[in-house]
Coordinates of N, CA and C in Angstrom, one line a residue:
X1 N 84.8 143.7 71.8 CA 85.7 142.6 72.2 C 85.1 141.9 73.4
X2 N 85.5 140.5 73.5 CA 85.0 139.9 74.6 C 86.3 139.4 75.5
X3 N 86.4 139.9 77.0 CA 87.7 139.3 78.2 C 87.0 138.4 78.9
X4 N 87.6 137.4 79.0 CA 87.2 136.6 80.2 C 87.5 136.7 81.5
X5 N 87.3 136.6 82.7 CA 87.6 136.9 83.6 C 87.6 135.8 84.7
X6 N 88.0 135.4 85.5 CA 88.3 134.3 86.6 C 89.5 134.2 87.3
X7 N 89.5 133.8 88.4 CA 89.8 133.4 89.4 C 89.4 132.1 90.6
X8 N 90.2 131.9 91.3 CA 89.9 130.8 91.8 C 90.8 131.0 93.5
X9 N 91.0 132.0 94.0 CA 92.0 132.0 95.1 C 91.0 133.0 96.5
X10 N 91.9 133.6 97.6 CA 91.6 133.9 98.6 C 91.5 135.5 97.6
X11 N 90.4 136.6 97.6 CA 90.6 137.6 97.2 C 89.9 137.6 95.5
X12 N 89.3 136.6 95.4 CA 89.0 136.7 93.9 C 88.0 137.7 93.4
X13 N 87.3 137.0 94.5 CA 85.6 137.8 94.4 C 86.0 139.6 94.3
X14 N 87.4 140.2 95.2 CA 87.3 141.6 95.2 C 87.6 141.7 94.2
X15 N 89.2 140.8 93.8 CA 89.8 141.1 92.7 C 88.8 141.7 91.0
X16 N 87.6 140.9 91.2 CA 86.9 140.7 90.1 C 86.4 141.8 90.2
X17 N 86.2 142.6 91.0 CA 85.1 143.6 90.8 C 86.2 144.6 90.8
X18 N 87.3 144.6 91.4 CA 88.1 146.0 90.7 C 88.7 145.5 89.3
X19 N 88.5 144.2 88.7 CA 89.0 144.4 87.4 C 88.0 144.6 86.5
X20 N 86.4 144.7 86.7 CA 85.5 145.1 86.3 C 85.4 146.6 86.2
X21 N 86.1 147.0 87.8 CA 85.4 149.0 87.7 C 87.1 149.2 86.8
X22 N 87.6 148.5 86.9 CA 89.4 149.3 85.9 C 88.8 149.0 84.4
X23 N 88.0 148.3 84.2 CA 88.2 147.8 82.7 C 86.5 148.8 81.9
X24 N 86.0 149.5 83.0 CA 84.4 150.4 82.4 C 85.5 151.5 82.1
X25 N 87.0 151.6 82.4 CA 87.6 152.7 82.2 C 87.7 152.5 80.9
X26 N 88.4 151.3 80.2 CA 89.3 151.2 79.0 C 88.0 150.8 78.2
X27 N 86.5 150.3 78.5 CA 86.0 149.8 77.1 C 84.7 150.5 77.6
X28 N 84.0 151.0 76.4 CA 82.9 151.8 76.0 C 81.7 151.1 76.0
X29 N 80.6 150.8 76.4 CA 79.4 150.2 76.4 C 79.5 148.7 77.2
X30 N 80.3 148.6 78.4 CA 80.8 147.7 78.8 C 79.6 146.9 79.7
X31 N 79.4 145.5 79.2 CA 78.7 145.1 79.7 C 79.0 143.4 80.3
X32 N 78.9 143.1 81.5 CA 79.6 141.9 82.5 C 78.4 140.8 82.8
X33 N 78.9 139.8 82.2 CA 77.6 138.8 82.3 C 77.8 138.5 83.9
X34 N 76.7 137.3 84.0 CA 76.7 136.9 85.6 C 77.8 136.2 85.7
X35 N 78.1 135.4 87.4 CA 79.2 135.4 88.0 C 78.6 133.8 87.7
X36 N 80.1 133.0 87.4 CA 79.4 131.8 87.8 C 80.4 130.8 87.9
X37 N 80.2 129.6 88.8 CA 81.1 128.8 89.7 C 81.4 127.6 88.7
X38 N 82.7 127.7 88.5 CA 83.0 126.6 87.4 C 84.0 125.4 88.1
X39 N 84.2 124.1 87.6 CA 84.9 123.4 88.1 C 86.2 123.7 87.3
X40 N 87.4 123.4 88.2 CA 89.3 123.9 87.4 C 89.2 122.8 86.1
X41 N 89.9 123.4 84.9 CA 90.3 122.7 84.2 C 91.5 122.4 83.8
X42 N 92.3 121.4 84.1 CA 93.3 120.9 83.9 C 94.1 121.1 84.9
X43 N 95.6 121.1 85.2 CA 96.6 121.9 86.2 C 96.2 120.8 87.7
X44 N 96.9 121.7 89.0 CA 96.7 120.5 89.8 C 95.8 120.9 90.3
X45 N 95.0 119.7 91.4 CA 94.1 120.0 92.2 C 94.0 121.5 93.0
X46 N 92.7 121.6 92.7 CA 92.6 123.5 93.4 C 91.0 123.4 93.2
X47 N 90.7 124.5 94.1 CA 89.6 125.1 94.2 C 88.6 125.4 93.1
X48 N 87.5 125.2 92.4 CA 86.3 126.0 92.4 C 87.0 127.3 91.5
X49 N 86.3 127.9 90.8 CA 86.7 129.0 89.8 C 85.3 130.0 89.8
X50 N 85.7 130.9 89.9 CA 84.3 131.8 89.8 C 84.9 132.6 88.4
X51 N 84.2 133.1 87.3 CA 84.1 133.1 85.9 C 83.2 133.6 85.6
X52 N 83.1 134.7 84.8 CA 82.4 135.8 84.1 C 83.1 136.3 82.7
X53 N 82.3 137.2 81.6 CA 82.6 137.5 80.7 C 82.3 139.0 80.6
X54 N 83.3 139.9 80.4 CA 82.8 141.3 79.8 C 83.0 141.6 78.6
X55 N 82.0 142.1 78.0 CA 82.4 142.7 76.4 C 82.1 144.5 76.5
X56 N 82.4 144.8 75.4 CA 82.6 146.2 75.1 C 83.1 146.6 73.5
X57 N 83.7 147.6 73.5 CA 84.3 148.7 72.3 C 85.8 149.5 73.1
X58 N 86.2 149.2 72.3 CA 87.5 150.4 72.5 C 88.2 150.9 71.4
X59 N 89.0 151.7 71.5 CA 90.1 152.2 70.2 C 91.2 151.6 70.9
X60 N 91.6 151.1 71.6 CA 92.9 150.2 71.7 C 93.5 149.5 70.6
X61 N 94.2 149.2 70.2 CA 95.2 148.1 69.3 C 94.6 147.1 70.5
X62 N 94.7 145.5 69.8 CA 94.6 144.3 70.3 C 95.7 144.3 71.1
X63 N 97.1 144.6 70.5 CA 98.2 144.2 71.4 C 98.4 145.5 73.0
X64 N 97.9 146.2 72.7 CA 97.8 147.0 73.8 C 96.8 147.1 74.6
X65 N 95.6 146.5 74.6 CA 94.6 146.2 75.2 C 95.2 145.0 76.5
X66 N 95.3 144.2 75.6 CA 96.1 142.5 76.1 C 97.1 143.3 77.5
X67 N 98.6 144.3 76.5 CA 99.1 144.7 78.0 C 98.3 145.1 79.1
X68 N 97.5 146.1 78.6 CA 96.7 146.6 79.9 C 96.2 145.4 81.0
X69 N 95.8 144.4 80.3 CA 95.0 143.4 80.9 C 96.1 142.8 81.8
X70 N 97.1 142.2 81.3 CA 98.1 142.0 82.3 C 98.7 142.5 83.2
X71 N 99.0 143.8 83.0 CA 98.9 144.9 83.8 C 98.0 144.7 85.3
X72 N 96.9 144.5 84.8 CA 96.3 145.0 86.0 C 95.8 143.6 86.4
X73 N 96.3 142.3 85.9 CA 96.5 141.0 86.2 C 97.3 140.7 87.5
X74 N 98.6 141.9 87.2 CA 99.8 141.8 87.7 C 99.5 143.1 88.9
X75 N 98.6 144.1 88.9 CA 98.6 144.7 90.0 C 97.4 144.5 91.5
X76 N 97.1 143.1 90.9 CA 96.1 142.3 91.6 C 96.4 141.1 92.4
X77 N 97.9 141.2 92.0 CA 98.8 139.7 92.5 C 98.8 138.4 91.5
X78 N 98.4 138.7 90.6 CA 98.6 137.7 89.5 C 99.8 137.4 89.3
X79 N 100.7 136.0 88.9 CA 101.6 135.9 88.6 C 101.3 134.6 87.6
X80 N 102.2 134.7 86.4 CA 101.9 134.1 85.4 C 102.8 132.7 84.7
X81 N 104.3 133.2 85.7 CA 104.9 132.4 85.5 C 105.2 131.5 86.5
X82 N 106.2 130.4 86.0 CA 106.6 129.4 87.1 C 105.6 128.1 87.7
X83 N 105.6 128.0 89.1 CA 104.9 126.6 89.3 C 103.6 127.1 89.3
X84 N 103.6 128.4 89.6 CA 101.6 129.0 90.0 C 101.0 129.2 88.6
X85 N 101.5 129.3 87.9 CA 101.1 129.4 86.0 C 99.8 128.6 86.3
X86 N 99.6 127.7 86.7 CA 98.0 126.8 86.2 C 97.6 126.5 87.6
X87 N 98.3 126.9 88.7 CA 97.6 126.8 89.5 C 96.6 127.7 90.0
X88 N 95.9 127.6 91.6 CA 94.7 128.5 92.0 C 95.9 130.4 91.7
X89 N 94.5 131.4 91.4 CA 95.1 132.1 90.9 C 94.5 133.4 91.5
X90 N 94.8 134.4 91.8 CA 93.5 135.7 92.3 C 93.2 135.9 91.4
X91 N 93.4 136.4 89.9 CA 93.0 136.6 88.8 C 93.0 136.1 87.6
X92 N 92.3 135.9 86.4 CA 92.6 135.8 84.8 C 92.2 136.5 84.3
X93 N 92.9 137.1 83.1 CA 91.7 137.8 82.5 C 92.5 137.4 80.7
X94 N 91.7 137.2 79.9 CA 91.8 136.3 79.1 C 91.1 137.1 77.7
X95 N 91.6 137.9 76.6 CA 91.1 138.5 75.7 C 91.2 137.3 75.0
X96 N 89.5 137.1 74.9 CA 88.7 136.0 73.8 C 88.5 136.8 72.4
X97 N 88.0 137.6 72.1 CA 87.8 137.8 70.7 C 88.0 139.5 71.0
X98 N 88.5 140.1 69.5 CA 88.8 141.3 69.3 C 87.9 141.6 68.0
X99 N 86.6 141.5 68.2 CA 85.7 142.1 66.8 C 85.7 140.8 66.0
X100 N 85.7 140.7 64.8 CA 85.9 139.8 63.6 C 87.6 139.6 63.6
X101 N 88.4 140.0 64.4 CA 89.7 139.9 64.1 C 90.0 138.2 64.2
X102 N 90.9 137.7 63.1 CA 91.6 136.7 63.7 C 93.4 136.7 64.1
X103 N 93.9 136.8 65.2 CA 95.6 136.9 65.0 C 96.0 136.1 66.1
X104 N 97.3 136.0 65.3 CA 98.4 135.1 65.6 C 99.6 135.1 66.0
X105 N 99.8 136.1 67.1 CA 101.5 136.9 67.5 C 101.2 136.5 68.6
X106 N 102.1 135.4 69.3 CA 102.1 135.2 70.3 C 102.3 136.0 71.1
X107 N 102.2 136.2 72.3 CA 101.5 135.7 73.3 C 99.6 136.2 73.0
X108 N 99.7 137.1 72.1 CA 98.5 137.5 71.4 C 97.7 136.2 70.4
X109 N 96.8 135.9 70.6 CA 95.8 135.0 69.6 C 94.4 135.0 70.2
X110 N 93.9 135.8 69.0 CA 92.0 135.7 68.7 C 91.9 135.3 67.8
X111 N 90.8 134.8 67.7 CA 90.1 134.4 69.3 C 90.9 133.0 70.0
X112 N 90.7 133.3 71.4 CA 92.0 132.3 72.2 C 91.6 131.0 72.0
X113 N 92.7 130.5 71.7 CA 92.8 129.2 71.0 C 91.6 128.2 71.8
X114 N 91.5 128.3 72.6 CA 90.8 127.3 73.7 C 89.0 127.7 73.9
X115 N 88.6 128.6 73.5 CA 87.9 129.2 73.7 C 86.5 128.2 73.2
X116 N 86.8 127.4 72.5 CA 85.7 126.7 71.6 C 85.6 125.5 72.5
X117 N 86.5 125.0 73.6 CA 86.0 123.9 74.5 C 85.7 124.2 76.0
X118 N 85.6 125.5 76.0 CA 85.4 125.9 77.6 C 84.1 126.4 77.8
X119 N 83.4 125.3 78.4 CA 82.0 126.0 78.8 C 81.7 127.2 79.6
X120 N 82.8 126.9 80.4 CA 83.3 128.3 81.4 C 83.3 129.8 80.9
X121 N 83.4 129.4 79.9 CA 83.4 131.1 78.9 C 82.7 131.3 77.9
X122 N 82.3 130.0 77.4 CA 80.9 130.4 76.5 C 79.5 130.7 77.4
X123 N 79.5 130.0 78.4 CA 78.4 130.0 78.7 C 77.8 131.7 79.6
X124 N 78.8 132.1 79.5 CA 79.1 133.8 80.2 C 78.6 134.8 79.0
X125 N 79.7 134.2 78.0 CA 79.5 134.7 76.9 C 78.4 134.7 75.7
X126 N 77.3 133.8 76.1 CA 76.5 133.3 75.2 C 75.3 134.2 75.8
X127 N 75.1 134.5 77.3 CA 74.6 135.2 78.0 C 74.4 136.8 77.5
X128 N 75.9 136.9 76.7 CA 75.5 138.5 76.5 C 75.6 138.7 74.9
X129 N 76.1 137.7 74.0 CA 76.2 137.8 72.9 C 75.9 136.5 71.9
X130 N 75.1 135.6 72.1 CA 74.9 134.2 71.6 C 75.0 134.2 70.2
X131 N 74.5 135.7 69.6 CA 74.9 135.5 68.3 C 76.1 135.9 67.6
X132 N 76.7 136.6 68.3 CA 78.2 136.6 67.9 C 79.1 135.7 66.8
X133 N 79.6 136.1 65.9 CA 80.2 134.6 65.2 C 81.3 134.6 65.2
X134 N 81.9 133.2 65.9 CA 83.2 133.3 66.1 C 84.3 133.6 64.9
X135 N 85.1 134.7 64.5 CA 85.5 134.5 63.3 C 86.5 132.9 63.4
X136 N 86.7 132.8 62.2 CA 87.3 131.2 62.0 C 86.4 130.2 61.9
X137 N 85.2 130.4 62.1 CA 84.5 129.4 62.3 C 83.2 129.4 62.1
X138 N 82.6 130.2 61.5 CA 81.8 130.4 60.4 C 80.2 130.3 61.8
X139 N 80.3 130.4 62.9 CA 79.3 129.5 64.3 C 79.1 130.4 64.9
X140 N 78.1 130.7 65.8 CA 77.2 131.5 66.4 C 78.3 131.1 67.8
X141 N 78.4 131.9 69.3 CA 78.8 131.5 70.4 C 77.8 130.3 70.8
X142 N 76.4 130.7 70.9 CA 75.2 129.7 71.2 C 75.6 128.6 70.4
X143 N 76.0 128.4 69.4 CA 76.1 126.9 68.9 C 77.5 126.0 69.3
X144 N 78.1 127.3 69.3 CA 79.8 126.3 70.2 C 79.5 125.7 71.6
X145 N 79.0 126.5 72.1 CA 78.2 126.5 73.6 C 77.6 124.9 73.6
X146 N 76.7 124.9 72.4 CA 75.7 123.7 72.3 C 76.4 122.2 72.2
X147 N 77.5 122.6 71.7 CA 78.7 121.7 71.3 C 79.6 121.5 72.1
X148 N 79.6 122.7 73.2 CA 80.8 121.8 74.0 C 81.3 121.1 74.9
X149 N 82.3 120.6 75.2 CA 82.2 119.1 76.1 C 81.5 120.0 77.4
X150 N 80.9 118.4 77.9 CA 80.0 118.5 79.7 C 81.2 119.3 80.5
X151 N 80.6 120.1 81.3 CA 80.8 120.7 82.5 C 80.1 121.4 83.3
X152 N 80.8 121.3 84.7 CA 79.6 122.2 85.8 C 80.0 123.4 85.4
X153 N 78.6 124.2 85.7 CA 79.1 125.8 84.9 C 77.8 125.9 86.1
X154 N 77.8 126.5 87.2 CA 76.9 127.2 87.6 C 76.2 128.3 88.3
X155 N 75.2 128.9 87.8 CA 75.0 130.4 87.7 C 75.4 130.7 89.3
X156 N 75.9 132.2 90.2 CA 76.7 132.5 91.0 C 76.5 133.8 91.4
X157 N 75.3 134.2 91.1 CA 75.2 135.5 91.3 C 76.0 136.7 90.7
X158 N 75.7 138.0 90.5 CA 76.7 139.0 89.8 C 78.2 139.3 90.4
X159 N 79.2 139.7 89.8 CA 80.2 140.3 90.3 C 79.9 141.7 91.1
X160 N 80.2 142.0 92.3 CA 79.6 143.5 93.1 C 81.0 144.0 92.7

């Protein structure tokens, strides 16, 4: 499976690297592309977004993976609802694809609906898996990547 990961607040940079050493817990062969400085998309004016992708293996169910992730969304000071929903955030973490799975139970959807216009995440993601194929869509990550709208995406050094 592939999670996305970002933030954009005071504490991000730690935040990211303890949801990196919590998450070598839950997935098997876990491997975290580089760090990299993206511009906000959409929501109000805020800060700069630092953005990375890890992929792995687990025996999780999809839907129980997802809790975990908010879980430790929410034990990082993430808050998901209300006015801060789209605003600057200490954490995201964002389960983009579960294997070949495609599903549809909200608040659960793989691969995440958005995932095909955000350079922010392919371009993390293309880094560790280019030939991956998005189910639904018959396309390599590298070729979504190739396709998708302009944005600053730039490289940022690793998550420590």
């Amino acid at each position: 499976m592939a999670i996305g990961l970002g933030g954009n607040s005071d504490g991000t940079r730690r935040a990211l690297s303890v949801a990196v050493a919590s998450l070598s817990g839950t997935l098997d062969a876990l491997r975290v592309s580089a760090l990299y400085r993206t511009a906000p998309v959409g929501g109000p004016e805020q800060p700069d977004f630092w953005n990375a992708v890890a992929v792995g293996r687990t025996r999780l169910p999809a839907r129980a993976l997802l809790a975990r992730l908010l879980r430790l969304e929410r034990s990082l000071g993430r808050r998901r609802r209300g006015a801060d929903r789209n605003g600057p955030r200490v954490l995201d973490l964002d389960l983009l694809l579960y294997g070949g799975a495609t599903l549809d139970d909200r608040p659960l959807r793989v691969p995440h609906p958005r995932l095909f216009e955000r350079r922010f995440v392919l371009a993390p993601l293309a880094e560790l898996a280019p030939g991956w194929v998005v189910p639904g869509t018959g396309r390599s990550v590298a070729s979504l990547l190739d396709a998708a709208p302009a944005a600053r995406v730039e490289p940022a050094g690793r998550i420590a």
